[in-house]
Every structure is written in structure tokens, then in C-alpha cells.
CSV table of C-alpha atoms and ligand atoms in Angstrom, one decimal:
chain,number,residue,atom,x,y,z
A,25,UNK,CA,20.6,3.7,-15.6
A,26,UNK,CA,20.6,0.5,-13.3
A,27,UNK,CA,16.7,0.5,-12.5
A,28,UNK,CA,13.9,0.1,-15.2
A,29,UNK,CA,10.9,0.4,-12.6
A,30,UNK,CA,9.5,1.3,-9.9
A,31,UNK,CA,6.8,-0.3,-8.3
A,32,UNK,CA,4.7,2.2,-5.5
A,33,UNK,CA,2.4,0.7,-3.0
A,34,UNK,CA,-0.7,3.1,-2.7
A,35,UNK,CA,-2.0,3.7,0.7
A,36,UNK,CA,0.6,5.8,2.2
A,37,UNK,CA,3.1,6.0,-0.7
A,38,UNK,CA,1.1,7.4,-3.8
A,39,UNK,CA,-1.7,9.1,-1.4
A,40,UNK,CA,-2.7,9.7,2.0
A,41,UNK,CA,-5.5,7.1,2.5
A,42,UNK,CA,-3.4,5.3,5.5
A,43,UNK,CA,-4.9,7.6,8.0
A,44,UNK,CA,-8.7,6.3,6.8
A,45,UNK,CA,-7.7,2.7,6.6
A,46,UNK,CA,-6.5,3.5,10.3
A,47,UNK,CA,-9.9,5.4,11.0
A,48,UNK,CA,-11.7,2.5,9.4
A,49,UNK,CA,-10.0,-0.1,12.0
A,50,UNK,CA,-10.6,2.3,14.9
A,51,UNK,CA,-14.3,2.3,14.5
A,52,UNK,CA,-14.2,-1.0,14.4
A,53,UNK,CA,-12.0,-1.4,17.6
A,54,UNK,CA,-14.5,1.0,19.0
A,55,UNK,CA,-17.5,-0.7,18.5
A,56,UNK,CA,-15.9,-3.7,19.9
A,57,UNK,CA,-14.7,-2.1,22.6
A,58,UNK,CA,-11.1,-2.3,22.7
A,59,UNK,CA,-8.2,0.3,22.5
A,60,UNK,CA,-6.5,0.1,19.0
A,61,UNK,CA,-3.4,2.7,18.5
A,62,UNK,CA,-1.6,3.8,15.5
A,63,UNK,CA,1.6,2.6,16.8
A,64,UNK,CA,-0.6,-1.0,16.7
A,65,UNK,CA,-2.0,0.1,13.5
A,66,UNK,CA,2.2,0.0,11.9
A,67,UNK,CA,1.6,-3.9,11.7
A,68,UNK,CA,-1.8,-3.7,9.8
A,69,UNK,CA,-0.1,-2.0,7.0
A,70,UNK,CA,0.4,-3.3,3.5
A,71,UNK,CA,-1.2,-7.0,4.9
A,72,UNK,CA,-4.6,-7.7,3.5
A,73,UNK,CA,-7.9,-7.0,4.4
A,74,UNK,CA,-8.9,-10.6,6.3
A,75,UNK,CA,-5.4,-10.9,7.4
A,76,UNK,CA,-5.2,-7.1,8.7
A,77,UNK,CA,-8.9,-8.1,10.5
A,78,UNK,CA,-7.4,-11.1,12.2
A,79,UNK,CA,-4.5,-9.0,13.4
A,80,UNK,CA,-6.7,-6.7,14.9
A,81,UNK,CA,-8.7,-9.3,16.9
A,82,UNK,CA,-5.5,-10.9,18.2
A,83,UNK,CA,-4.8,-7.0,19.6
A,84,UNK,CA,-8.1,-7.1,21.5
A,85,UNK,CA,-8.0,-10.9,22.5
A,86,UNK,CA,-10.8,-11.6,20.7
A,87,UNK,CA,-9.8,-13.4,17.5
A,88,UNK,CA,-11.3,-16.9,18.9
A,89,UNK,CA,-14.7,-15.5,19.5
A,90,UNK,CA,-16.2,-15.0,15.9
A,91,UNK,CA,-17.2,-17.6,13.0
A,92,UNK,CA,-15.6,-17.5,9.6
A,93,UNK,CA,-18.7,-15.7,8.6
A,94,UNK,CA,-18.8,-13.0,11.7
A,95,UNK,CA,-15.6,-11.7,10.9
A,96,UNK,CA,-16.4,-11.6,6.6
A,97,UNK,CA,-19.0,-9.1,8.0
A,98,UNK,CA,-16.6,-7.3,10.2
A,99,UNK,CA,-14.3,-6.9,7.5
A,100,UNK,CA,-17.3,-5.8,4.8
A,101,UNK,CA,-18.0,-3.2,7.7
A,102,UNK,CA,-14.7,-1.8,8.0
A,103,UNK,CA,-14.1,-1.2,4.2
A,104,UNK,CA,-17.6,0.3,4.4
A,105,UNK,CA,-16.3,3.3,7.0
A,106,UNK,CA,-12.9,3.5,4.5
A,107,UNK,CA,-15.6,4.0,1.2
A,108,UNK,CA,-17.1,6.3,3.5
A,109,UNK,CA,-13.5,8.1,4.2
A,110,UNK,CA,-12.9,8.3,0.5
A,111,UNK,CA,-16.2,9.1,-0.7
A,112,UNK,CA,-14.6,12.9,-1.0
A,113,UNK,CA,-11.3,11.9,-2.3
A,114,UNK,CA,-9.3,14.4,-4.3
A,115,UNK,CA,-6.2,15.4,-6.2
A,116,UNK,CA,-4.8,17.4,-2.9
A,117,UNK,CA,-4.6,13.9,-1.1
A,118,UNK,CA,-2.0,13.0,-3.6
A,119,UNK,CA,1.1,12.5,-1.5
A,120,UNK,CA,4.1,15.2,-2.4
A,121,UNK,CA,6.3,14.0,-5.0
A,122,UNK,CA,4.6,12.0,-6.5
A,123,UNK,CA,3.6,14.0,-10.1
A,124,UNK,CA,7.7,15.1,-9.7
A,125,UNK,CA,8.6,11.4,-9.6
A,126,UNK,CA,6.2,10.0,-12.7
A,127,UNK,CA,7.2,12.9,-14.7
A,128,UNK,CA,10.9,12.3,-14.0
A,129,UNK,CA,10.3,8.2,-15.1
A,130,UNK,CA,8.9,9.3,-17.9
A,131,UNK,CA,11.6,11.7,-19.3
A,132,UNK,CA,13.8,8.5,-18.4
A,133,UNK,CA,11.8,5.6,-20.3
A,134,UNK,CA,11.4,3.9,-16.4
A,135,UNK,CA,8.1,1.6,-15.8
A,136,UNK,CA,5.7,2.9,-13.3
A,137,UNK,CA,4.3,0.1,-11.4
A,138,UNK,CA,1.3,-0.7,-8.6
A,139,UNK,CA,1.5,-2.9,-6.0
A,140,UNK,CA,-1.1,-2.6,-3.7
A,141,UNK,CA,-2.5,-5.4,-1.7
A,142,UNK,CA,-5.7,-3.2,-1.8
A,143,UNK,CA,-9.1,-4.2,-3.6
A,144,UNK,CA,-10.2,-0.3,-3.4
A,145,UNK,CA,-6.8,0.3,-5.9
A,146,UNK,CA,-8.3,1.2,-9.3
A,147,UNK,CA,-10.9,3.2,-7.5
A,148,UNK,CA,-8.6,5.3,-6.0
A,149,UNK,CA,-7.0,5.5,-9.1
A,150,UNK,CA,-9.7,6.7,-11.0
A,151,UNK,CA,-10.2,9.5,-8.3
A,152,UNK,CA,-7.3,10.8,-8.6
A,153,UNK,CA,-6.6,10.8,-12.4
A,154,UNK,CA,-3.5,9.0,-12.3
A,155,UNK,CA,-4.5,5.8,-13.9
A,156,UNK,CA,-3.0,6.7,-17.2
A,157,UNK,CA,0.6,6.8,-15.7
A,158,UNK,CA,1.1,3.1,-15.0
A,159,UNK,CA,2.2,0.6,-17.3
A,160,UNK,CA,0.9,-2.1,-15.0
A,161,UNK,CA,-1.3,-2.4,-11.9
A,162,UNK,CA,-1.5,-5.1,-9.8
A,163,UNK,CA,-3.7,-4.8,-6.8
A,164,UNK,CA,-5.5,-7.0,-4.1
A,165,UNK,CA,-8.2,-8.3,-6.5
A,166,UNK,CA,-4.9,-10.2,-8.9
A,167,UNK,CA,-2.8,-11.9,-6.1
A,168,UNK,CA,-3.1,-15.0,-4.5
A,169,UNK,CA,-1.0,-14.0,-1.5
A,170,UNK,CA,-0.2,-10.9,0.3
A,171,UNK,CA,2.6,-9.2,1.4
A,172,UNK,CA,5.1,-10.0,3.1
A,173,UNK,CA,4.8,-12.4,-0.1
A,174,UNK,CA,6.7,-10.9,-2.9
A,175,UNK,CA,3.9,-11.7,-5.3
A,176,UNK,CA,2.3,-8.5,-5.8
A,177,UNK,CA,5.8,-7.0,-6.8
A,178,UNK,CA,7.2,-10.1,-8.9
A,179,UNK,CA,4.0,-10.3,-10.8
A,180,UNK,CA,4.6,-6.7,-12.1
A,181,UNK,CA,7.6,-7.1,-13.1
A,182,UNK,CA,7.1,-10.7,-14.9
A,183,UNK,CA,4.5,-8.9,-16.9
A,184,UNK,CA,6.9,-6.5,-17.8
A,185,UNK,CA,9.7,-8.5,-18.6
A,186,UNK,CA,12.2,-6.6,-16.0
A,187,UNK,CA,14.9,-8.4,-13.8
A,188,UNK,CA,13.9,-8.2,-10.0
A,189,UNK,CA,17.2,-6.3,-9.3
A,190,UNK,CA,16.5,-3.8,-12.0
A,191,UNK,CA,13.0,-2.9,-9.6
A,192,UNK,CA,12.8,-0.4,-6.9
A,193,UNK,CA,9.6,-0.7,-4.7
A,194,UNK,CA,8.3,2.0,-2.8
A,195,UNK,CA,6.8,1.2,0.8
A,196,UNK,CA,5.4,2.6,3.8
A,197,UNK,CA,5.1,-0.9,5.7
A,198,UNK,CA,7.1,-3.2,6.8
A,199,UNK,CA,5.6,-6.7,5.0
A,200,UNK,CA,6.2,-4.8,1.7
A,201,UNK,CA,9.8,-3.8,2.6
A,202,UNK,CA,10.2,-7.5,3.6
A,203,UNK,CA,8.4,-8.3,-0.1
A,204,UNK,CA,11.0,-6.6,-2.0
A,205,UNK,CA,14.0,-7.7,-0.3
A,206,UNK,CA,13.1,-11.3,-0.4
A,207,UNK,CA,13.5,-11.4,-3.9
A,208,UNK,CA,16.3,-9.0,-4.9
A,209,UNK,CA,14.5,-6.0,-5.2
A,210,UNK,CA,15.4,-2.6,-4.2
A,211,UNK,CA,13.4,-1.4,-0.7
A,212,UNK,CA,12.4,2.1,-0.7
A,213,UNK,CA,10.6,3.2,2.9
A,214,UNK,CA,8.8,6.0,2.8
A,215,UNK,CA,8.4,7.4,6.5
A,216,UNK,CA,10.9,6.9,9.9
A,217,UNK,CA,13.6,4.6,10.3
A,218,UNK,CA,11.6,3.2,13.7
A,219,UNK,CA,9.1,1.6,11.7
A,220,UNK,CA,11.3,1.1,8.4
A,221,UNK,CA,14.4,-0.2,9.7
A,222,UNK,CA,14.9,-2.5,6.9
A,223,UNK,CA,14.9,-0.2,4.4
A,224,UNK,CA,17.6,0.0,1.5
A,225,UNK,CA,16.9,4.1,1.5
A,226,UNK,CA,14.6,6.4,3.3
A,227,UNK,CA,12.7,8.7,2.0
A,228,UNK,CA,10.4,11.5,2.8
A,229,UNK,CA,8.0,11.4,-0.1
A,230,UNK,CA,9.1,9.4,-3.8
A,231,UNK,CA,10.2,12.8,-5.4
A,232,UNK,CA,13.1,12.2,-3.4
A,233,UNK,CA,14.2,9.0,-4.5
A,234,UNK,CA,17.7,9.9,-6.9
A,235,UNK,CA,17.4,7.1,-9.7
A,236,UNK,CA,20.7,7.6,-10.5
A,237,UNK,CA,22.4,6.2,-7.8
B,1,BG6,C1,-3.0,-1.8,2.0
B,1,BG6,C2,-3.2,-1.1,3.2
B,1,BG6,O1,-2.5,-1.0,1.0
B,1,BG6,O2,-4.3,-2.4,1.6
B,1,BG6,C3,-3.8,-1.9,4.3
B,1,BG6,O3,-1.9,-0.6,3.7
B,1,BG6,C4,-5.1,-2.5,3.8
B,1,BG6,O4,-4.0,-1.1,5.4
B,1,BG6,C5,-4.9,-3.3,2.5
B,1,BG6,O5,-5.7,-3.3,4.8
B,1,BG6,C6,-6.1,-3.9,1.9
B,1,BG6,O6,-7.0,-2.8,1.5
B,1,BG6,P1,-8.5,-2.9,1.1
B,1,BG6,O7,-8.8,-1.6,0.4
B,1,BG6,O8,-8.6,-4.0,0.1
B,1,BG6,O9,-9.3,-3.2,2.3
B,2,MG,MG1,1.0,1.3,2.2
């Protein structure tokens, strides 16, 4: 078998909590009063909180307007709508394939990974009773830099002791695609070729992803 791992990103890959980090944006958008689409909301994925709130402000030409401080408590307010979101989150929001594709690693002695940039990881985690799965997590609250820096992916498999080209990574966003690829990595996109063109393969869901290639 040529891979060892596979490293998922969460939101969006491993369970449908995209749509709420979306919804948490939008409320945000709202209360500022600007438009804020989820074709705009493509290039927030993967990117981290602050860096996903600057973004934002650039969208609604306000991003030289607020203090270092101002926007801390925008961002604190936007993950308080997402807790809100997920207050309720449960097994059914697990994405399809993903049980199919742990199981199938398993049976195959292949790492399961995280790479999330998110802080909210192990929480989600937790909800969903999938922690046990993973040999290593690695989340927003353990990197120094986000994606489209490879770190959250490289520091898996260091820990690990697996060659970057042994890895597959599994993505819904662009920055993470770009993560993977920059060091060697194979790029899984899970969603449409618009927004993934960089991808190595597409996939609908990780159950689809054939290992043995
Ligand atoms: C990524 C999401 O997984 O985590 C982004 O794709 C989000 O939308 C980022 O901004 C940070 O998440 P959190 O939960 O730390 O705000
Ligand atoms: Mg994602």
C-alpha cells in the first residue's frame, strides 16, 4: 500500500459544521451591515479564526475601521453564534463515508489523522464519538500558523513518523489543498472542481477515496 495516513480536515470533510461557520459569519456580516455570500464564504474556509475575520472585513471595506481589540470581540462573537449552531450537534451531522472510510483504515493498519485549523476540534469530537479513532489530532489550539501553511499536516505526520508522500489529506478548502501540495502530500478535495481545482482527486464524501490506487 503506498499511503500510511490520511489526515481529514473537520469542518466540511468529517461533518457538516461548514454551513454554521458560514451562518456564524453571516450574522456577523448582518449586524454590520454588509452582504456576505457563500460563494465569498469559499475563501474563509480552512483559514483561521482572526485571519477568516479579517477577510471578512476586507469583503465589507471595513477592515481599517476597528482596533486590534474591536475585532478580538467580533471574532469571540462569531464563535459564540457557531457554539450556539452546535449546541445540538449529533451523530447524523457526520458527513457520509466517513464511519466506511475509518473502518476501511483500520482493517488496513492506515493512521487516521486531524488537521483542523479549528479551536472548537476536540469538542466536536467529543460530540460525535469519534475521538477514539485518531491516532493524532492536531487542531487550531497546537499550530503556530494556519493553512495555507502546511504545518497543521506536517506536524501530524512528524508525530507519527510517516514520509509526507506516504500522506493523503482530505480538504474541502482551497488553503488546505494548497497545504498539502506544498509539501508533497497527496490533495484530496472533497466537493466541485470550481472551488477545488487544485485537487489531486475529487471526491464526493472520503468513503470514496480508493487507497489502493
Ligand atoms: C476551519 C473552518 O476548519 O476552522 C473555518 O473551515 C474556521 O471556517 C476555522 O474559521 C477556525 O475555526 P474555529 O472553530 O477555531 O473558529
Ligand atoms: Mg474544512
Amino acid at each position: 500500500m503506498r499511503y500510511q495516513c490520511g489526515i481529514f480536515d473537520l469542518d466540511g470533510v468529517l461533518v457538516d459544521t461548514a454551513k454554521y461557520h458560514y451562518l456564524g459569519w453571516k450574522r456577523l456580516a448582518d449586524r454590520l451591515g454588509f452582504p456576505f455570500t457563500l460563494q465569498q464564504n469559499e475563501a474563509l474556509k480552512g483559514i483561521s479564526r482572526m485571519a477568516a475575520l479579517e477577510l471578512l472585513l476586507e469583503m465589507g471595506g471595513l477592515n481599517k475601521n476597528f482596533s486590534q481589540q474591536e475585532k478580538e470581540q467580533m471574532a469571540a462573537e462569531k464563535n459564540k453564534y457557531y457554539l450556539e449552531y452546535i449546541d445540538q450537534l449529533g451523530e447524523e451531522e457526520l458527513l457520509p463515508g466517513v464511519m466506511e472510510a475509518f473502518e476501511r483504515m483500520r482493517r488496513n493498519e492506515i493512521k487516521i489523522a486531524l488537521g483542523s485549523a479549528s479551536k472548537n476540534a476536540r469538542l466536536i469530537l467529543k460530540r460525535l464519538h469519534i475521538e477514539e479513532y485518531f491516532d493524532m489530532v492536531i487542531d487550531g489550539t497546537l499550530v503556530k500558523k494556519a493553512k495555507p501553511d502546511p504545518e497543521v499536516f506536517t506536524l501530524s505526520a512528524d508525530k507519527l513518523g510517516i514520509f509526507y508522500e506516504r500522506c493523503v489529506v482530505f480538504e474541502d478548502s482551497l488553503a488546505g489543498l494548497m497545504a498539502a501540495k506544498a509539501v508533497g502530500m497527496t490533495a484530496v478535495g472533497i466537493g466541485e472542481k470550481e472551488n477545488l481545482p487544485i485537487a489531486d482527486y475529487l471526491c464526493k464524501n472520503v468513503g470514496e477515496f480508493v487507497w489502493e490506487q
